[in-house]
Amino acid sequence: MAERIEVLLTEEEVDKRIQEIGDQISKDYAGKKVHLVCVLKGGSFFMCELAKRITVPVSIDFMSVSSYGGDTESSGVVRIVKDLDEPLKDRHVIVIEDIVDSGRTLSYLLDMLRSREPLDVRLCTLLDKPDRRVVDVKVDYTGFEIPDEFVVGYGLDYDQKYRNLPYIGMVKFE
Ligand code: IMP
Ligand code: MG
């Protein structure tokens, strides 16, 4: 099926918002260190841009969970594909996600991370589709609330394509 990409958020809009979130996090964690946990692969572009704009000391780690196949609907099945390299004990953790959709992935992930005795865990997502929520999750930092559209770019993919777009686009199926 052929698809077309329509711009939803420009590169300038996304960059500006990431700077604002970076400033907010730097303020909220003044005098502390933050440990950013990136959810691969989608969260990686956002995390790199955000980390550069945080002025308190930052450490990073990565984990990978599977919730989507080649389709655009969540399977509800969450599996850890790659776990973190380091323990979370006594750290201020911020989970960095590309998008919160149904909330299933995050709800599972946050419970698991909290069981590892961090000082606290907050959630930061570039995009949020609140209309799609099935499981309640508290988001601490949100880039943009967006309508119920399937989006790509800035790390987000459709069937592993379009992650490298420097803006957020909507996938339109003809
Ligand atoms: P959830 O468990 O339904 O909240 O799904 C979260 C994950 O689904 C995200 O981390 C993305 O990998 C993927 N996802 C959800 N919506 C979209 C979208 O619009 N475009 C690309 N990936 C999406
Ligand atoms: Mg993701």
CSV table of C-alpha atoms and ligand atoms in Angstrom, one decimal:
chain,number,residue,atom,x,y,z
A,1,MET,CA,0.0,0.0,0.0
A,2,ALA,CA,1.4,3.4,-1.0
A,3,GLU,CA,1.6,6.0,1.8
A,4,ARG,CA,2.2,9.7,1.8
A,5,ILE,CA,3.7,11.8,4.7
A,6,GLU,CA,2.1,15.1,5.8
A,7,VAL,CA,3.9,17.5,8.1
A,8,LEU,CA,2.3,17.7,11.6
A,9,LEU,CA,5.1,19.4,13.5
A,10,THR,CA,8.0,21.1,11.8
A,11,GLU,CA,11.6,20.6,12.8
A,12,GLU,CA,11.7,24.2,14.3
A,13,GLU,CA,8.6,23.5,16.5
A,14,VAL,CA,10.0,20.2,17.8
A,15,ASP,CA,13.5,21.7,18.5
A,16,LYS,CA,12.0,24.7,20.3
A,17,ARG,CA,9.8,22.4,22.5
A,18,ILE,CA,12.7,20.1,23.3
A,19,GLN,CA,14.7,23.2,24.5
A,20,GLU,CA,11.8,24.1,26.8
A,21,ILE,CA,11.6,20.6,28.3
A,22,GLY,CA,15.4,20.6,28.8
A,23,ASP,CA,15.1,23.9,30.6
A,24,GLN,CA,12.3,22.6,32.8
A,25,ILE,CA,14.2,19.4,33.7
A,26,SER,CA,17.3,21.4,34.5
A,27,LYS,CA,15.3,23.5,36.8
A,28,ASP,CA,13.4,20.6,38.4
A,29,TYR,CA,16.5,18.6,39.1
A,30,ALA,CA,18.8,21.5,40.2
A,31,GLY,CA,21.6,20.2,42.4
A,32,LYS,CA,20.9,16.6,41.4
A,33,LYS,CA,21.9,14.2,38.7
A,34,VAL,CA,19.5,12.6,36.3
A,35,HIS,CA,19.6,9.1,34.7
A,36,LEU,CA,17.9,9.0,31.4
A,37,VAL,CA,16.4,5.7,30.3
A,38,CYS,CA,15.8,5.6,26.6
A,39,VAL,CA,13.2,3.2,25.2
A,40,LEU,CA,14.6,2.0,21.9
A,41,LYS,CA,14.4,2.6,19.1
A,42,GLY,CA,11.9,5.4,18.9
A,43,GLY,CA,13.0,7.4,21.9
A,44,SER,CA,16.7,7.6,20.8
A,45,PHE,CA,16.5,10.7,18.6
A,46,PHE,CA,14.5,12.6,21.2
A,47,MET,CA,16.8,11.5,24.1
A,48,CYS,CA,19.9,12.7,22.3
A,49,GLU,CA,18.4,16.1,21.5
A,50,LEU,CA,17.0,16.5,25.0
A,51,ALA,CA,20.2,15.3,26.8
A,52,LYS,CA,22.2,18.1,25.1
A,53,ARG,CA,19.9,20.7,26.5
A,54,ILE,CA,19.9,19.5,30.2
A,55,THR,CA,22.4,21.4,32.3
A,56,VAL,CA,22.6,19.1,35.4
A,57,PRO,CA,24.8,16.0,35.2
A,58,VAL,CA,23.3,13.3,33.0
A,59,SER,CA,23.9,9.6,32.6
A,60,ILE,CA,22.1,7.5,30.0
A,61,ASP,CA,21.0,3.9,29.5
A,62,PHE,CA,18.9,2.0,27.0
A,63,MET,CA,16.3,-0.6,27.0
A,64,SER,CA,14.2,-2.2,24.3
A,65,VAL,CA,10.7,-3.6,24.6
A,66,SER,CA,8.5,-5.0,21.8
A,67,SER,CA,4.9,-3.9,21.5
A,68,TYR,CA,4.5,-3.4,17.8
A,69,GLY,CA,5.2,-5.5,14.7
A,70,GLY,CA,4.8,-4.2,11.2
A,71,ASP,CA,1.2,-3.1,12.0
A,72,THR,CA,-0.1,0.2,13.4
A,73,GLU,CA,-2.1,-1.3,16.3
A,74,SER,CA,-0.7,-2.2,19.7
A,75,SER,CA,-0.6,-6.0,20.4
A,76,GLY,CA,-0.8,-5.5,24.2
A,77,VAL,CA,2.1,-7.9,24.5
A,78,VAL,CA,5.2,-6.3,26.1
A,79,ARG,CA,8.5,-8.2,26.0
A,80,ILE,CA,11.9,-7.0,27.2
A,81,VAL,CA,14.2,-7.4,24.2
A,82,LYS,CA,17.2,-5.6,25.7
A,83,ASP,CA,17.4,-4.8,29.4
A,84,LEU,CA,19.4,-1.9,31.0
A,85,ASP,CA,23.1,-2.2,31.5
A,86,GLU,CA,23.1,-0.5,34.9
A,87,PRO,CA,21.1,-0.7,38.2
A,88,LEU,CA,18.7,2.1,39.0
A,89,LYS,CA,19.1,2.0,42.7
A,90,ASP,CA,19.5,5.5,44.3
A,91,ARG,CA,19.1,7.3,41.0
A,92,HIS,CA,16.7,9.9,39.7
A,93,VAL,CA,15.3,8.2,36.7
A,94,ILE,CA,13.6,9.8,33.7
A,95,VAL,CA,12.2,7.4,31.2
A,96,ILE,CA,12.3,8.9,27.7
A,97,GLU,CA,9.7,7.7,25.2
A,98,ASP,CA,8.8,8.7,21.7
A,99,ILE,CA,5.0,8.4,22.1
A,100,VAL,CA,2.4,7.3,24.6
A,101,ASP,CA,-0.5,5.7,22.8
A,102,SER,CA,-2.5,3.1,24.6
A,103,GLY,CA,-0.2,3.4,27.6
A,104,ARG,CA,0.3,-0.4,27.8
A,105,THR,CA,4.0,-0.4,27.1
A,106,LEU,CA,4.7,2.4,29.6
A,107,SER,CA,2.5,1.1,32.4
A,108,TYR,CA,4.3,-2.2,32.3
A,109,LEU,CA,7.7,-0.6,32.0
A,110,LEU,CA,7.3,1.9,34.8
A,111,ASP,CA,6.1,-0.8,37.3
A,112,MET,CA,9.2,-2.9,36.4
A,113,LEU,CA,11.6,0.0,36.8
A,114,ARG,CA,10.1,1.2,40.1
A,115,SER,CA,10.7,-2.3,41.5
A,116,ARG,CA,14.5,-1.7,41.1
A,117,GLU,CA,14.5,0.9,43.9
A,118,PRO,CA,15.4,4.2,42.1
A,119,LEU,CA,15.0,7.4,44.2
A,120,ASP,CA,12.2,8.3,41.8
A,121,VAL,CA,11.0,7.7,38.2
A,122,ARG,CA,9.4,10.3,36.0
A,123,LEU,CA,8.2,9.9,32.4
A,124,CYS,CA,9.0,12.2,29.6
A,125,THR,CA,7.5,11.7,26.1
A,126,LEU,CA,7.9,13.7,23.0
A,127,LEU,CA,4.3,12.9,21.9
A,128,ASP,CA,1.1,11.9,23.6
A,129,LYS,CA,-2.1,10.6,22.0
A,130,PRO,CA,-4.5,11.0,25.0
A,131,ASP,CA,-7.5,9.9,22.9
A,132,ARG,CA,-6.0,6.4,22.5
A,133,ARG,CA,-5.3,5.7,26.2
A,134,VAL,CA,-6.4,2.3,27.5
A,135,VAL,CA,-4.2,2.1,30.6
A,136,ASP,CA,-3.8,5.1,32.8
A,137,VAL,CA,-0.2,6.4,33.0
A,138,LYS,CA,1.0,9.7,34.5
A,139,VAL,CA,3.2,11.7,32.1
A,140,ASP,CA,5.5,14.2,33.8
A,141,TYR,CA,6.9,15.9,30.7
A,142,THR,CA,5.1,16.0,27.4
A,143,GLY,CA,6.4,17.6,24.2
A,144,PHE,CA,3.1,17.7,22.3
A,145,GLU,CA,-0.4,16.3,22.6
A,146,ILE,CA,-1.4,15.1,19.2
A,147,PRO,CA,-4.7,13.9,17.6
A,148,ASP,CA,-5.3,10.2,16.9
A,149,GLU,CA,-3.1,10.0,13.8
A,150,PHE,CA,-0.3,7.5,13.0
A,151,VAL,CA,2.9,9.6,13.0
A,152,VAL,CA,6.5,9.1,12.0
A,153,GLY,CA,9.8,10.9,12.1
A,154,TYR,CA,12.1,12.0,15.0
A,155,GLY,CA,12.6,8.3,15.8
A,156,LEU,CA,9.1,7.1,15.1
A,157,ASP,CA,8.6,4.5,12.4
A,158,TYR,CA,6.1,3.0,10.1
A,159,ASP,CA,7.3,-0.5,9.4
A,160,GLN,CA,10.9,0.6,10.2
A,161,LYS,CA,10.7,3.5,7.8
A,162,TYR,CA,10.9,7.3,8.3
A,163,ARG,CA,12.7,7.3,11.7
A,164,ASN,CA,15.2,9.7,10.3
A,165,LEU,CA,12.7,12.5,9.3
A,166,PRO,CA,13.7,15.6,11.2
A,167,TYR,CA,10.1,16.6,11.7
A,168,ILE,CA,6.9,14.8,12.8
A,169,GLY,CA,4.7,13.6,9.9
A,170,MET,CA,1.3,12.0,9.6
A,171,VAL,CA,1.1,8.8,7.5
A,172,LYS,CA,-1.7,9.0,5.0
A,173,PHE,CA,-2.7,5.8,3.2
A,174,GLU,CA,-4.0,6.3,-0.3
B,1,IMP,P1,1.4,1.9,23.6
B,1,IMP,O1,1.9,0.8,24.4
B,1,IMP,O2,0.2,1.6,22.8
B,1,IMP,O3,1.4,3.2,24.4
B,1,IMP,O4,2.5,2.0,22.4
B,1,IMP,C1,3.6,2.8,22.6
B,1,IMP,C2,4.6,2.4,21.4
B,1,IMP,O5,3.8,2.2,20.2
B,1,IMP,C3,5.4,3.6,21.1
B,1,IMP,O6,6.6,3.7,21.9
B,1,IMP,C4,5.7,3.5,19.6
B,1,IMP,O7,6.8,2.6,19.4
B,1,IMP,C5,4.5,2.8,19.1
B,1,IMP,N1,3.5,3.8,18.5
B,1,IMP,C6,2.3,4.2,19.0
B,1,IMP,N2,1.8,5.1,18.2
B,1,IMP,C7,2.6,5.3,17.2
B,1,IMP,C8,2.6,6.2,16.0
B,1,IMP,O8,1.7,7.0,15.8
B,1,IMP,N3,3.6,6.1,15.2
B,1,IMP,C9,4.7,5.2,15.4
B,1,IMP,N4,4.7,4.4,16.5
B,1,IMP,C10,3.7,4.4,17.4
B,2,MG,MG,8.5,3.3,21.6
